[in-house]
Short mmCIF file of C-alpha atoms in Angstrom, two decimals:
data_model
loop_
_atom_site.label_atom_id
_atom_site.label_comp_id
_atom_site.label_asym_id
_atom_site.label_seq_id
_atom_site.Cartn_x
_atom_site.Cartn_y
_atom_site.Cartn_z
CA UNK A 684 -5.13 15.81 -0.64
CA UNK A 685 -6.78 13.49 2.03
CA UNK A 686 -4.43 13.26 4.96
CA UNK A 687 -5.17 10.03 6.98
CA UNK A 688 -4.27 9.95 11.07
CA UNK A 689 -4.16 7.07 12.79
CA UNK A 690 -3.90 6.56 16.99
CA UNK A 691 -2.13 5.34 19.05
CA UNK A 692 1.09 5.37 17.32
CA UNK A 693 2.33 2.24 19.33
CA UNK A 694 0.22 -0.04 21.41
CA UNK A 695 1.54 -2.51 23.67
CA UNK A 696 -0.48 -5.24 24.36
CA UNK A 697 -0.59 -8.87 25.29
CA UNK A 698 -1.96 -12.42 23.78
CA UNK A 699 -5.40 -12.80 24.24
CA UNK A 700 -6.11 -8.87 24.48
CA UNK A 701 -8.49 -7.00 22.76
CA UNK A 702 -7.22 -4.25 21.27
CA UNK A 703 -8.68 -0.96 18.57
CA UNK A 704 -6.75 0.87 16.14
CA UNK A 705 -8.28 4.29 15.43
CA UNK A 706 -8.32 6.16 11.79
CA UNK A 707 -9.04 9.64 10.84
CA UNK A 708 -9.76 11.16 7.55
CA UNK A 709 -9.09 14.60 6.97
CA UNK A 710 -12.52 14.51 4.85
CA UNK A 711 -15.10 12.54 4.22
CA UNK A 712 -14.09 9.44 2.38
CA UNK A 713 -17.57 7.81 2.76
CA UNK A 714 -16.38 3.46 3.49
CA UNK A 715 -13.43 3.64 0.69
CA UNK A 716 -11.06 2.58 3.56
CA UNK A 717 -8.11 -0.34 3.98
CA UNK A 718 -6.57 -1.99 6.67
CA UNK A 719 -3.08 -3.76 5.87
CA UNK A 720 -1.14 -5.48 8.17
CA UNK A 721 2.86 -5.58 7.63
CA UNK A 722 5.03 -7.98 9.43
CA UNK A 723 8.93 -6.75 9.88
CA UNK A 724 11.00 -7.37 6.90
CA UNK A 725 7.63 -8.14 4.27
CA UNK A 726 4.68 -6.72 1.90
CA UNK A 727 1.71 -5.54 3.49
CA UNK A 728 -1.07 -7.37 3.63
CA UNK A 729 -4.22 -6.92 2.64
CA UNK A 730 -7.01 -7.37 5.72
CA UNK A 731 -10.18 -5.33 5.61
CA UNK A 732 -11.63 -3.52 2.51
CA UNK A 733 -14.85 -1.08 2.23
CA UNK A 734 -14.77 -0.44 5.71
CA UNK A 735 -15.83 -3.31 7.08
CA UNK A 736 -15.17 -6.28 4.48
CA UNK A 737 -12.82 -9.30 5.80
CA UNK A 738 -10.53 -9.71 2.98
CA UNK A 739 -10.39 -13.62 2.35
CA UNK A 740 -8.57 -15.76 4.17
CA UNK A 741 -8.17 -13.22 7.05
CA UNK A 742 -9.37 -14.97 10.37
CA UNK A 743 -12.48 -13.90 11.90
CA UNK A 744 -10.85 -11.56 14.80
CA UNK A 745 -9.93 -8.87 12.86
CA UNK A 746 -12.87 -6.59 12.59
CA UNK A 747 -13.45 -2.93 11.41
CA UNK A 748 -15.95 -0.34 11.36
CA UNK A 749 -16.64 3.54 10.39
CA UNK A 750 -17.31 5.66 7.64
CA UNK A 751 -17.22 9.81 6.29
CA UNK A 752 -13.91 10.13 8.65
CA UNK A 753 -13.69 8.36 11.89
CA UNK A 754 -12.85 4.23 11.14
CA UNK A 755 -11.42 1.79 13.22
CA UNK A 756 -9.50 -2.01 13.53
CA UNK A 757 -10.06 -4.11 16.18
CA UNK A 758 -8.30 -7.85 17.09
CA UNK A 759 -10.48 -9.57 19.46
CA UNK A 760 -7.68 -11.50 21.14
CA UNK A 761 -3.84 -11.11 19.81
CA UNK A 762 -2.43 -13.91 18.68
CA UNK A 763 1.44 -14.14 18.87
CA UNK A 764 1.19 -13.46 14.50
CA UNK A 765 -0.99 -10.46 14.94
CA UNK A 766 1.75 -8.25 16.67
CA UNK A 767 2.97 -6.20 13.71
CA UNK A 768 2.61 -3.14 12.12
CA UNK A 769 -0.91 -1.84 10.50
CA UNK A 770 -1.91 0.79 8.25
CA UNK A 771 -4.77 2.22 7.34
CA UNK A 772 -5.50 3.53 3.32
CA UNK A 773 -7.72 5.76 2.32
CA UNK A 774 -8.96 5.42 -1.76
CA UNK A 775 -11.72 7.77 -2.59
CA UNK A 776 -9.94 8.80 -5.25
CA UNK A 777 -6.92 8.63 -7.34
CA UNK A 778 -4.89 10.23 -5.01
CA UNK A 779 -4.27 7.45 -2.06
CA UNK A 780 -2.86 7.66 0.90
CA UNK A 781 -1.97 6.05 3.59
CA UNK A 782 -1.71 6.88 8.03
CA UNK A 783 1.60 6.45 9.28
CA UNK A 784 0.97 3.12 11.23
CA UNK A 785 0.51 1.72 14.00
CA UNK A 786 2.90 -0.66 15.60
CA UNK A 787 1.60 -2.98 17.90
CA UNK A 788 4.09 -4.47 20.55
CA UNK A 789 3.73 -7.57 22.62
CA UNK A 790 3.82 -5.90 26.41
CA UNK B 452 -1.27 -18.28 -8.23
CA UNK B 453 -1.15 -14.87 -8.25
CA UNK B 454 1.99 -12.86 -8.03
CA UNK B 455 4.36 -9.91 -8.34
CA UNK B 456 7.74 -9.34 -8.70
CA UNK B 457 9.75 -6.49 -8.88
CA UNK B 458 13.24 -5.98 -10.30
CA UNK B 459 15.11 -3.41 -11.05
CA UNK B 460 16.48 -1.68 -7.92
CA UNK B 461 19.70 -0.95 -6.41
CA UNK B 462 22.62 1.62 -6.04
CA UNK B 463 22.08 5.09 -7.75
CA UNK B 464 24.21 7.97 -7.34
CA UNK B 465 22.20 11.59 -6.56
CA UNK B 466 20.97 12.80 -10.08
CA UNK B 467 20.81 9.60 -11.31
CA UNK B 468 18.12 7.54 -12.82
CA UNK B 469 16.97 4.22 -12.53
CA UNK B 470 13.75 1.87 -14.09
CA UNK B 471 11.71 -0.67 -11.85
CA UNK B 472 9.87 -3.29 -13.40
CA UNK B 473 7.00 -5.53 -11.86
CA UNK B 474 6.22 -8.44 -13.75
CA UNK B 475 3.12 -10.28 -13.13
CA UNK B 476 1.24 -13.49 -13.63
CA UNK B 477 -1.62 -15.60 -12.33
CA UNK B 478 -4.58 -12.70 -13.01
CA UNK B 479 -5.40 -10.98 -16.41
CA UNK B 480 -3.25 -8.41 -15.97
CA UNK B 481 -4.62 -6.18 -18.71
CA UNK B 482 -7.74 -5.92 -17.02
CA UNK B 483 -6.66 -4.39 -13.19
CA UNK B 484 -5.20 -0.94 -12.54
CA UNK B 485 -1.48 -0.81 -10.87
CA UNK B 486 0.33 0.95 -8.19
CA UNK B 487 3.88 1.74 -6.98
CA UNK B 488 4.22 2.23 -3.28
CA UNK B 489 7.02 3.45 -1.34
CA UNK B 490 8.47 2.68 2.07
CA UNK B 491 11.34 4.95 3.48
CA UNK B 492 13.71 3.19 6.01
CA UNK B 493 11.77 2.95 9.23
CA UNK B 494 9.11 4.89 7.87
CA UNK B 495 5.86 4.30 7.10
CA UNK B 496 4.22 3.57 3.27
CA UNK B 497 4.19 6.00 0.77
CA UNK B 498 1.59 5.71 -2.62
CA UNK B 499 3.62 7.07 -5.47
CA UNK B 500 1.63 6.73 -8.58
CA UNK B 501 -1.10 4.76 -10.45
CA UNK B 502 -1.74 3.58 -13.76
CA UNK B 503 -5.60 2.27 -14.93
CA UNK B 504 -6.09 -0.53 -17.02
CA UNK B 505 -5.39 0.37 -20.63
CA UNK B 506 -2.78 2.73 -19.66
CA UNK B 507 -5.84 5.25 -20.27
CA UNK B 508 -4.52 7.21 -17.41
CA UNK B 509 -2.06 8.11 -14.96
CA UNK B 510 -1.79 8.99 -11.30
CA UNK B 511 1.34 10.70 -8.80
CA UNK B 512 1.67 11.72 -5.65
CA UNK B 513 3.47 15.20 -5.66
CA UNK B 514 6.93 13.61 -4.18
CA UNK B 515 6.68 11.79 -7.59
CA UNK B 516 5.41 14.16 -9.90
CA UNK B 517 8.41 15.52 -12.50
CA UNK B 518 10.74 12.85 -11.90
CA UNK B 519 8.43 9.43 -11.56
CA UNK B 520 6.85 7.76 -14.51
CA UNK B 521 4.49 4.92 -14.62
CA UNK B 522 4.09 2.36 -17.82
CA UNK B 523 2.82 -0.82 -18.63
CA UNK B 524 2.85 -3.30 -21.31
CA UNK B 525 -0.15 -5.45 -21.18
CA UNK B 526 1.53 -8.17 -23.86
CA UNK B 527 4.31 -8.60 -21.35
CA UNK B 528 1.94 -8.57 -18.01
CA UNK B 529 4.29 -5.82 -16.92
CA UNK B 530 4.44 -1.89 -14.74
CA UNK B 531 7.33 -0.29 -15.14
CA UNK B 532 8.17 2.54 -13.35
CA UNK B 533 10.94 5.01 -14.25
CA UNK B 534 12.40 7.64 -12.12
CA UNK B 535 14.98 10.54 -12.67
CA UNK B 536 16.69 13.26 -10.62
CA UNK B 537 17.08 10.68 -7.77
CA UNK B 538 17.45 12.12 -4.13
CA UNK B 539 19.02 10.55 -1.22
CA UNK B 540 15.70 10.70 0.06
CA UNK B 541 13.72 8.27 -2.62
CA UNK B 542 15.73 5.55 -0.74
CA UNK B 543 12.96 3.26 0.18
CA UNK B 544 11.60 -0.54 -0.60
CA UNK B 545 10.09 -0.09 -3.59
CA UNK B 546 6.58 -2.47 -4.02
CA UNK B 547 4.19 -2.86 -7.00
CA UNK B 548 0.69 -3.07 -5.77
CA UNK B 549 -2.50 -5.01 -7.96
CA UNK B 550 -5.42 -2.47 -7.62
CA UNK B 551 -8.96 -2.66 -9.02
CA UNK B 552 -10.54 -4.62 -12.25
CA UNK B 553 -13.94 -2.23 -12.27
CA UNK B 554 -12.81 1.08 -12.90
CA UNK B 555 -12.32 2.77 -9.94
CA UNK B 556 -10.19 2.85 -6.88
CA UNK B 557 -9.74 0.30 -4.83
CA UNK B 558 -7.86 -1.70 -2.21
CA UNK B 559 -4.48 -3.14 -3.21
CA UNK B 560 -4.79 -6.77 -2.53
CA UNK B 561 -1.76 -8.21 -4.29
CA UNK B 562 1.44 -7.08 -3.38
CA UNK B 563 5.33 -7.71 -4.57
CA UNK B 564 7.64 -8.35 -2.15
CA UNK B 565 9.85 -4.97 -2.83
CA UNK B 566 12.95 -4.29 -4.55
CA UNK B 567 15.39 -1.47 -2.94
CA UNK B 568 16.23 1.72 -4.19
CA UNK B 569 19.88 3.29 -2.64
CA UNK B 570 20.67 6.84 -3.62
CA UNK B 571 23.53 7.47 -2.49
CA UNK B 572 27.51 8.59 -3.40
#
């Protein structure tokens, strides 16, 4: 099975920061990588897909970027919505999974 | 619009078995794959199993394997999925997840909102 890792595990930050999320696979999983978001309390939400795709709808400051193993999430400048907790997915294969999160905090 | 909502959870005793159901509209449901996804209290989320358009095949995580099974009835735009020999520790927010329409893997862009799952005595 894939195992996905994902740093820091909390990230304080403030509005108007730029901040990066950072995912590892434990193998190769060429750009078949997710980023959700998941407010306190609600689904997940869908943000990036392939890699690198903006999921519609999702503003413009979320980026990503990466592929094989080493893929990350960046928010140009935190909005007071954008603190929250994100996940990255892995789905090479029929066997998902998911890193364990990271929650970012407003500092 | 698109949605999904599951029913179906609640109070279980250890042993015990319970069925979740995810009814969908707004999408041609016959034609996507669907997922069940698990969140623990405080924890983080947990893919449990997969089903591919057609009910052609099915997918589980080992914590799901045995005890967890995944349905659908494309008529009734519905997943179902049943699970047995409940632990304490399958308490979790259960969601149903919409997967992919072309016939692989893919990003799950349409979530549920959850349904609980106690096990408890």
């Amino acid at each position: 099975d894939i195992q996905m890792t994902q740093s820091p595990s909390t990230l304080s930050a403030s509005v108007g920061d730029r901040v990066t999320i950072t995912c590892r696979a434990s193998q190769s999983i060429s750009n078949w990588l997710a980023w959700y978001q998941q407010r306190p309390g609600k689904a997940p939400k869908l943000l990036i897909y392939k890699a690198s795709s903006l999921e519609s709808g999702v503003p413009s400051r979320f980026s990503a970027s990466g592929s094989g193993t080493d893929f990350t999430l960046t928010i140009s400048s935190l909005q007071p919505d954008d603190f929250a907790t994100y996940y990255c997915q892995q789905y090479s294969s029929y066997s998902y999974s998911f890193g364990q999160g990271t929650k970012l905090e407003i500092k | 619009e698109v949605q999904l909502v599951e029913s179906g959870g609640g109070l279980v005793k250890p042993g015990g078995s319970l069925r979740l159901s995810c009814a969908t509209s707004g999408f041609t449901f016959s034609s996507y794959s669907m997922n069940w996804v698990r969140q623990a209290p405080g924890k983080g989320l947990e893919w449990l199993s997969s089903i591919t358009s057609g009910g052609t095949s099915e997918f589980y995580a080992d914590s799901a394997k045995g005890r967890f099974t995944i349905s659908r009835d494309d008529p009734r735009d519905s997943v179902y999925l049943e699970m047995s020999s409940l632990r304490p520790d399958d308490t979790a927010v259960y969601y149903c997840a919409r997967d992919s329409a072309w016939g692989r893997p893919d990003a799950f862009d349409v979530w549920g909102q959850g349904t609980k799952v106690t096990v408890s005595s």
